[in-house]
Each structure stands twice: as C-alpha cells, then as structure tokens.
PDB file of C-alpha atoms in Angstrom:
ATOM      1  CA  MET D 365      -5.091   3.375 -14.570  1.00 58.00           C
ATOM      2  CA  VAL D 366      -4.663   2.283 -10.945  1.00 60.00           C
ATOM      3  CA  ALA D 367      -2.455   5.243 -10.068  1.00 65.00           C
ATOM      4  CA  GLY D 368      -4.450   7.695 -12.158  1.00 69.00           C
ATOM      5  CA  CYS D 369      -7.806   6.719 -10.662  1.00 72.00           C
ATOM      6  CA  ALA D 370      -6.450   6.765  -7.106  1.00 70.00           C
ATOM      7  CA  SER D 371      -4.951  10.219  -7.683  1.00 74.00           C
ATOM      8  CA  TRP D 372      -8.116  11.633  -9.192  1.00 73.00           C
ATOM      9  CA  HIS D 373     -10.249  10.160  -6.417  1.00 73.00           C
ATOM     10  CA  SER D 374      -8.060  11.587  -3.647  1.00 74.00           C
ATOM     11  CA  GLY D 375      -7.233  14.886  -5.330  1.00 74.00           C
ATOM     12  CA  ALA D 376      -3.499  14.123  -5.303  1.00 77.00           C
ATOM     13  CA  GLN D 377      -1.081  15.191  -8.003  1.00 79.00           C
ATOM     14  CA  PHE D 378      -0.181  12.614 -10.625  1.00 83.00           C
ATOM     15  CA  VAL D 379       3.063  12.387 -12.602  1.00 86.00           C
ATOM     16  CA  PHE D 380       3.017  10.397 -15.817  1.00 85.00           C
ATOM     17  CA  ARG D 381       5.991   9.619 -18.050  1.00 86.00           C
ATOM     18  CA  ARG D 382       5.457   8.555 -21.651  1.00 89.00           C
ATOM     19  CA  LYS D 383       8.006   5.731 -21.347  1.00 91.00           C
ATOM     20  CA  PHE D 384       9.550   4.104 -18.275  1.00 91.00           C
ATOM     21  CA  SER D 385      13.222   4.940 -17.759  1.00 94.00           C
ATOM     22  CA  VAL D 386      15.364   3.155 -15.167  1.00 95.00           C
ATOM     23  CA  SER D 387      17.925   5.961 -15.260  1.00 95.00           C
ATOM     24  CA  LYS D 388      15.327   8.726 -14.758  1.00 96.00           C
ATOM     25  CA  PHE D 389      12.842   7.078 -12.366  1.00 96.00           C
ATOM     26  CA  TRP D 390      14.266   8.330  -9.040  1.00 97.00           C
ATOM     27  CA  ASN D 391      15.274  11.702 -10.519  1.00 96.00           C
ATOM     28  CA  ASP D 392      11.655  12.195 -11.641  1.00 96.00           C
ATOM     29  CA  CYS D 393      10.479  11.261  -8.133  1.00 95.00           C
ATOM     30  CA  ILE D 394      12.877  13.858  -6.683  1.00 96.00           C
ATOM     31  CA  LYS D 395      11.974  16.550  -9.235  1.00 96.00           C
ATOM     32  CA  TYR D 396       8.212  16.202  -8.724  1.00 94.00           C
ATOM     33  CA  LYS D 397       8.433  15.501  -4.962  1.00 94.00           C
ATOM     34  CA  CYS D 398       6.587  12.186  -5.267  1.00 92.00           C
ATOM     35  CA  THR D 399       5.656  10.419  -2.034  1.00 92.00           C
ATOM     36  CA  ILE D 400       3.972   7.373  -3.587  1.00 90.00           C
ATOM     37  CA  ALA D 401       5.088   5.437  -6.661  1.00 91.00           C
ATOM     38  CA  LEU D 402       3.363   2.645  -8.543  1.00 90.00           C
ATOM     39  CA  TYR D 403       5.276  -0.412  -9.700  1.00 90.00           C
ATOM     40  CA  ILE D 404       4.130  -2.973 -12.227  1.00 85.00           C
ATOM     41  CA  GLY D 405       5.811  -6.054 -13.565  1.00 77.00           C
ATOM     42  CA  GLU D 406       9.556  -6.079 -13.030  1.00 90.00           C
ATOM     43  CA  LEU D 407      10.016  -2.335 -12.384  1.00 93.00           C
ATOM     44  CA  CYS D 408      11.530  -2.874  -8.925  1.00 94.00           C
ATOM     45  CA  PHE D 409      13.867  -5.550 -10.285  1.00 95.00           C
ATOM     46  CA  TYR D 410      15.061  -3.207 -13.051  1.00 96.00           C
ATOM     47  CA  LEU D 411      15.695  -0.426 -10.526  1.00 97.00           C
ATOM     48  CA  LEU D 412      17.788  -2.809  -8.417  1.00 96.00           C
ATOM     49  CA  GLU D 413      19.843  -3.810 -11.476  1.00 96.00           C
ATOM     50  CA  LYS D 414      20.867  -0.187 -12.080  1.00 96.00           C
ATOM     51  CA  PRO D 415      24.208   0.802 -10.506  1.00 96.00           C
ATOM     52  CA  GLU D 416      23.794   2.515  -7.127  1.00 96.00           C
ATOM     53  CA  GLY D 417      23.560   6.301  -7.172  1.00 94.00           C
ATOM     54  CA  LYS D 418      22.985   9.256  -4.856  1.00 94.00           C
ATOM     55  CA  GLU D 419      19.358   9.485  -5.996  1.00 95.00           C
ATOM     56  CA  ASP D 420      18.634   6.021  -4.544  1.00 96.00           C
ATOM     57  CA  LYS D 421      17.804   7.544  -1.142  1.00 95.00           C
ATOM     58  CA  ALA D 422      17.468  11.252  -2.011  1.00 96.00           C
ATOM     59  CA  HIS D 423      13.774  10.945  -2.922  1.00 96.00           C
ATOM     60  CA  HIS D 424      10.683  11.359  -0.702  1.00 95.00           C
ATOM     61  CA  VAL D 425       8.861   8.193  -1.803  1.00 95.00           C
ATOM     62  CA  ARG D 426       7.425   6.594   1.343  1.00 92.00           C
ATOM     63  CA  LEU D 427       5.206   4.005  -0.345  1.00 90.00           C
ATOM     64  CA  MET D 428       5.705   1.780  -3.376  1.00 91.00           C
ATOM     65  CA  ILE D 429       2.427   0.197  -4.422  1.00 87.00           C
ATOM     66  CA  GLY D 430       1.908  -2.459  -7.045  1.00 86.00           C
ATOM     67  CA  ASN D 431       0.585  -5.815  -8.110  1.00 82.00           C
ATOM     68  CA  GLY D 432       2.989  -8.270  -6.596  1.00 79.00           C
ATOM     69  CA  LEU D 433       6.653  -7.955  -5.683  1.00 85.00           C
ATOM     70  CA  ARG D 434       8.906 -10.985  -5.728  1.00 85.00           C
ATOM     71  CA  SER D 435       9.809 -11.913  -2.168  1.00 84.00           C
ATOM     72  CA  ASN D 436      13.471 -12.494  -3.087  1.00 89.00           C
ATOM     73  CA  ILE D 437      13.975  -8.776  -3.873  1.00 90.00           C
ATOM     74  CA  TRP D 438      11.551  -7.267  -1.314  1.00 90.00           C
ATOM     75  CA  GLU D 439      14.065  -6.525   1.476  1.00 91.00           C
ATOM     76  CA  LYS D 440      16.868  -5.580  -0.950  1.00 94.00           C
ATOM     77  CA  PHE D 441      14.563  -3.013  -2.530  1.00 95.00           C
ATOM     78  CA  LYS D 442      13.411  -1.593   0.810  1.00 93.00           C
ATOM     79  CA  ASP D 443      16.980  -1.288   2.113  1.00 94.00           C
ATOM     80  CA  ARG D 444      18.611   0.180  -0.977  1.00 97.00           C
ATOM     81  CA  PHE D 445      15.897   2.724  -1.780  1.00 96.00           C
ATOM     82  CA  ASN D 446      14.780   3.458   1.780  1.00 94.00           C
ATOM     83  CA  ALA D 447      11.247   2.344   0.921  1.00 90.00           C
ATOM     84  CA  LYS D 448       9.345   2.641   4.193  1.00 91.00           C
ATOM     85  CA  GLN D 449       6.371   0.606   2.999  1.00 89.00           C
ATOM     86  CA  ILE D 450       5.445  -1.637   0.101  1.00 89.00           C
ATOM     87  CA  GLY D 451       1.751  -1.832  -0.676  1.00 84.00           C
ATOM     88  CA  GLU D 452       1.207  -5.052  -2.571  1.00 81.00           C
ATOM     89  CA  PHE D 453      -2.135  -6.075  -4.033  1.00 77.00           C
ATOM     90  CA  TYR D 454      -3.650  -8.612  -6.371  1.00 72.00           C
ATOM     91  CA  SER D 455      -6.828  -8.035  -8.304  1.00 68.00           C
ATOM     92  CA  ALA D 456      -8.451  -8.596 -11.662  1.00 62.00           C
ATOM     93  CA  THR D 457     -10.557  -6.246 -13.749  1.00 63.00           C
ATOM     94  CA  GLU D 458     -13.427  -8.724 -13.663  1.00 61.00           C
ATOM     95  CA  GLY D 459     -12.979  -9.495  -9.961  1.00 61.00           C
ATOM     96  CA  PRO D 460     -15.288  -8.175  -7.252  1.00 56.00           C
ATOM     97  CA  GLY D 461     -12.495  -7.214  -4.872  1.00 57.00           C
ATOM     98  CA  VAL D 462      -8.800  -7.126  -4.171  1.00 62.00           C
ATOM     99  CA  LEU D 463      -6.330  -8.978  -1.950  1.00 66.00           C
ATOM    100  CA  ILE D 464      -3.930  -6.671  -0.151  1.00 68.00           C
ATOM    101  CA  ASN D 465      -0.708  -7.388   1.707  1.00 71.00           C
ATOM    102  CA  GLN D 466      -1.735  -5.602   4.890  1.00 66.00           C
ATOM    103  CA  VAL D 467       1.281  -6.583   6.968  1.00 68.00           C
ATOM    104  CA  ASP D 468       4.063  -5.154   4.715  1.00 74.00           C
ATOM    105  CA  LYS D 469       5.973  -8.426   4.796  1.00 76.00           C
ATOM    106  CA  ALA D 470       7.488 -10.254   1.824  1.00 78.00           C
ATOM    107  CA  GLY D 471       5.345 -13.156   0.630  1.00 69.00           C
ATOM    108  CA  SER D 472       2.293 -12.178   2.690  1.00 67.00           C
ATOM    109  CA  ILE D 473      -0.160 -11.356  -0.093  1.00 63.00           C
ATOM    110  CA  GLY D 474      -3.435 -13.025   0.747  1.00 56.00           C
ATOM    111  CA  TYR D 475      -2.486 -13.398   4.428  1.00 57.00           C
ATOM    112  CA  PHE D 476      -5.114 -12.259   6.871  1.00 58.00           C
ATOM    113  CA  PRO D 477      -4.778 -12.447  10.649  1.00 59.00           C
ATOM    114  CA  LYS D 478      -6.660 -15.486  11.975  1.00 61.00           C
ATOM    115  CA  LEU D 479      -8.694 -13.322  14.360  1.00 59.00           C
ATOM    116  CA  VAL D 480     -10.114 -11.299  11.435  1.00 56.00           C
ATOM    117  CA  ILE D 481     -11.140 -14.471   9.609  1.00 56.00           C
ATOM    118  CA  LEU D 482     -12.741 -15.969  12.724  1.00 58.00           C
ATOM    119  CA  LEU D 483     -14.623 -12.796  13.664  1.00 57.00           C
ATOM    120  CA  LEU D 484     -15.949 -12.135  10.168  1.00 54.00           C
ATOM    121  CA  GLY D 485     -16.482 -15.719   9.061  1.00 55.00           C
ATOM    122  CA  GLY D 486     -14.433 -15.052   5.953  1.00 53.00           C
ATOM    123  CA  ILE D 487     -11.929 -12.662   4.473  1.00 52.00           C
ATOM    124  CA  PRO D 488     -13.174  -9.119   3.850  1.00 50.00           C
ATOM    125  CA  LEU D 489     -12.549  -7.760   0.372  1.00 47.00           C
ATOM    126  CA  VAL D 490     -12.309  -4.124  -0.593  1.00 45.00           C
ATOM    127  CA  ASN D 491     -15.551  -3.295  -2.383  1.00 42.00           C
ATOM    128  CA  PHE D 492     -14.833  -0.837  -5.191  1.00 40.00           C
ATOM    129  CA  PHE D 493     -18.463  -0.595  -6.204  1.00 39.00           C
ATOM    130  CA  LEU D 494     -20.765   2.029  -4.748  1.00 38.00           C
ATOM    131  CA  THR D 495     -22.979  -0.462  -2.966  1.00 43.00           C
ATOM    132  CA  LYS D 496     -24.407  -1.038   0.467  1.00 45.00           C
ATOM    133  CA  SER D 497     -23.710  -4.743   0.233  1.00 47.00           C
ATOM    134  CA  LYS D 498     -20.816  -6.496   1.900  1.00 52.00           C
ATOM    135  CA  PHE D 499     -19.249  -9.594   0.507  1.00 53.00           C
ATOM    136  CA  TYR D 500     -16.580 -11.945   1.655  1.00 59.00           C
ATOM    137  CA  THR D 501     -14.365 -14.593   0.249  1.00 67.00           C
ATOM    138  CA  SER D 502     -13.449 -17.933   1.695  1.00 73.00           C
ATOM    139  CA  LYS D 503     -10.506 -20.166   1.081  1.00 78.00           C
ATOM    140  CA  ILE D 504     -12.018 -23.308  -0.388  1.00 85.00           C
ATOM    141  CA  LYS D 505     -10.543 -26.772  -0.837  1.00 90.00           C
ATOM    142  CA  TYR D 506      -9.118 -27.603  -4.242  1.00 90.00           C
ATOM    143  CA  ASP D 507      -8.056 -31.035  -5.492  1.00 90.00           C
ATOM    144  CA  ILE D 508      -4.813 -30.437  -7.385  1.00 88.00           C
ATOM    145  CA  GLU D 509      -4.758 -33.949  -8.900  1.00 90.00           C
ATOM    146  CA  LYS D 510      -8.303 -33.711 -10.314  1.00 92.00           C
ATOM    147  CA  GLU D 511      -7.987 -29.949 -10.951  1.00 91.00           C
ATOM    148  CA  GLU D 512     -11.369 -29.225  -9.407  1.00 90.00           C
ATOM    149  CA  ILE D 513     -12.966 -27.603  -6.389  1.00 91.00           C
ATOM    150  CA  VAL D 514     -13.874 -30.023  -3.568  1.00 93.00           C
ATOM    151  CA  LYS D 515     -17.616 -30.050  -2.819  1.00 92.00           C
ATOM    152  CA  ASP D 516     -19.668 -31.673  -0.064  1.00 92.00           C
ATOM    153  CA  GLN D 517     -22.592 -34.097  -0.504  1.00 94.00           C
ATOM    154  CA  ASN D 518     -24.939 -31.139  -1.100  1.00 91.00           C
ATOM    155  CA  GLY D 519     -22.788 -29.661  -3.864  1.00 90.00           C
ATOM    156  CA  PHE D 520     -21.432 -26.788  -1.759  1.00 86.00           C
ATOM    157  CA  CYS D 521     -17.779 -25.791  -1.673  1.00 86.00           C
ATOM    158  CA  VAL D 522     -15.817 -27.031   1.340  1.00 89.00           C
ATOM    159  CA  ARG D 523     -13.941 -24.369   3.304  1.00 86.00           C
ATOM    160  CA  CYS D 524     -10.284 -24.906   4.144  1.00 86.00           C
ATOM    161  CA  GLN D 525      -9.166 -25.106   7.738  1.00 83.00           C
ATOM    162  CA  LEU D 526      -6.863 -22.356   8.998  1.00 76.00           C
ATOM    163  CA  GLY D 527      -3.399 -22.860   7.533  1.00 76.00           C
ATOM    164  CA  GLU D 528      -4.624 -25.222   4.805  1.00 82.00           C
ATOM    165  CA  THR D 529      -3.843 -24.463   1.147  1.00 80.00           C
ATOM    166  CA  GLY D 530      -6.772 -23.766  -1.175  1.00 84.00           C
ATOM    167  CA  GLN D 531      -8.304 -21.305  -3.621  1.00 82.00           C
ATOM    168  CA  PHE D 532     -10.147 -18.093  -2.880  1.00 75.00           C
ATOM    169  CA  GLY D 533     -13.800 -17.942  -3.838  1.00 73.00           C
ATOM    170  CA  THR D 534     -16.175 -15.018  -3.406  1.00 68.00           C
ATOM    171  CA  SER D 535     -19.850 -15.042  -2.616  1.00 64.00           C
ATOM    172  CA  GLN D 536     -22.246 -13.768  -5.244  1.00 55.00           C
ATOM    173  CA  PHE D 537     -23.619 -10.316  -4.698  1.00 52.00           C
ATOM    174  CA  SER D 538     -25.780  -7.792  -6.480  1.00 51.00           C
ATOM    175  CA  ILE D 539     -24.417  -4.468  -7.613  1.00 49.00           C
ATOM    176  CA  GLU D 540     -26.490  -1.473  -6.569  1.00 51.00           C
ATOM    177  CA  ILE D 541     -25.395   1.739  -8.269  1.00 49.00           C
TER     178      ILE D 541
END
C-alpha cells in the first residue's frame, strides 16, 4: 500500500508483481525502467544472497525505500547494486506520523540534527492527515528496570537530554478533515 498510495498521489507509474522473485527483481526494474523500488522485510538481504549478475548495476533504480534496513547490510547493498540513496522509515498504521532516516546513513533512523530539535522544541513528524495542525514528538525518559515512562512530580513526562536514550512520544492533536 505504501508504494501504491505514493504512486497514485504523485501520478507516477507503479509496477506490481503477484509474487516476489529474487531472480526477477532487477530484471523487472530494468524492463519497466523503475527509478524507485520499495523494500519490506528481508528483501534486500535476499537480493544480496543471490549470486552476482550483470543486472545488479544495469538498472535505473536511484532510491530504495522501505521500513528499516539492517545496518550490517546497508553499505554492501548500496555498493553491489549501485543504490544511490536508501530511504528508510518507521511508522505504524495507528501512528500519527513517521520517523525518516533523513541523512541516508546506516543506523540513523530516528536521528535528527540537534539544531532542528533545539529550534523546533521537538522532532517534527510528517503529518499525513489533511490538517492545519502541527504536532511534534519528544524523546521521553523511560525506566527500563520498571518498564515505565518517567514522570515528574506533576505527572508529566520528562524529556530526555540530547544524546540520552528514551522513547518517542507524540503530543495529542485533533484531526480536521
């Protein structure tokens, strides 16, 4: 659905195969002149496991986009298949936004430049709803031992300091359609 909706929204062509095939993936990309390909699950790992072939770099795919790519295969994948950019994201169907790896670097999902966080007072999320409202998320402290969010004396969540590990929490917002 991610690829289909993005294609329909932008007016781009969309190629759909009934069943994923490691042996036909790059040949399909070549045949249909694909410039963007979606990966899910272990697709990139499976492509790397296939013996090298001439189609590995004969395609026009400039962007691979998907929901998380293991950092231990990131550079191998980019080098072998001449992938210029990997667009990594994390989201949930019930979530109000999405985290995006904006720096195209292995293991950087959820990383936002400190200046952006300081200027905005939080981390901006992509708002997929047709609303005028803006909403942000903050990294909040989490007690791993107690398995609970750390709150202050007033019952509010405590924000993490820059560089501190925590959980992301979003502010509540109203949806205006």
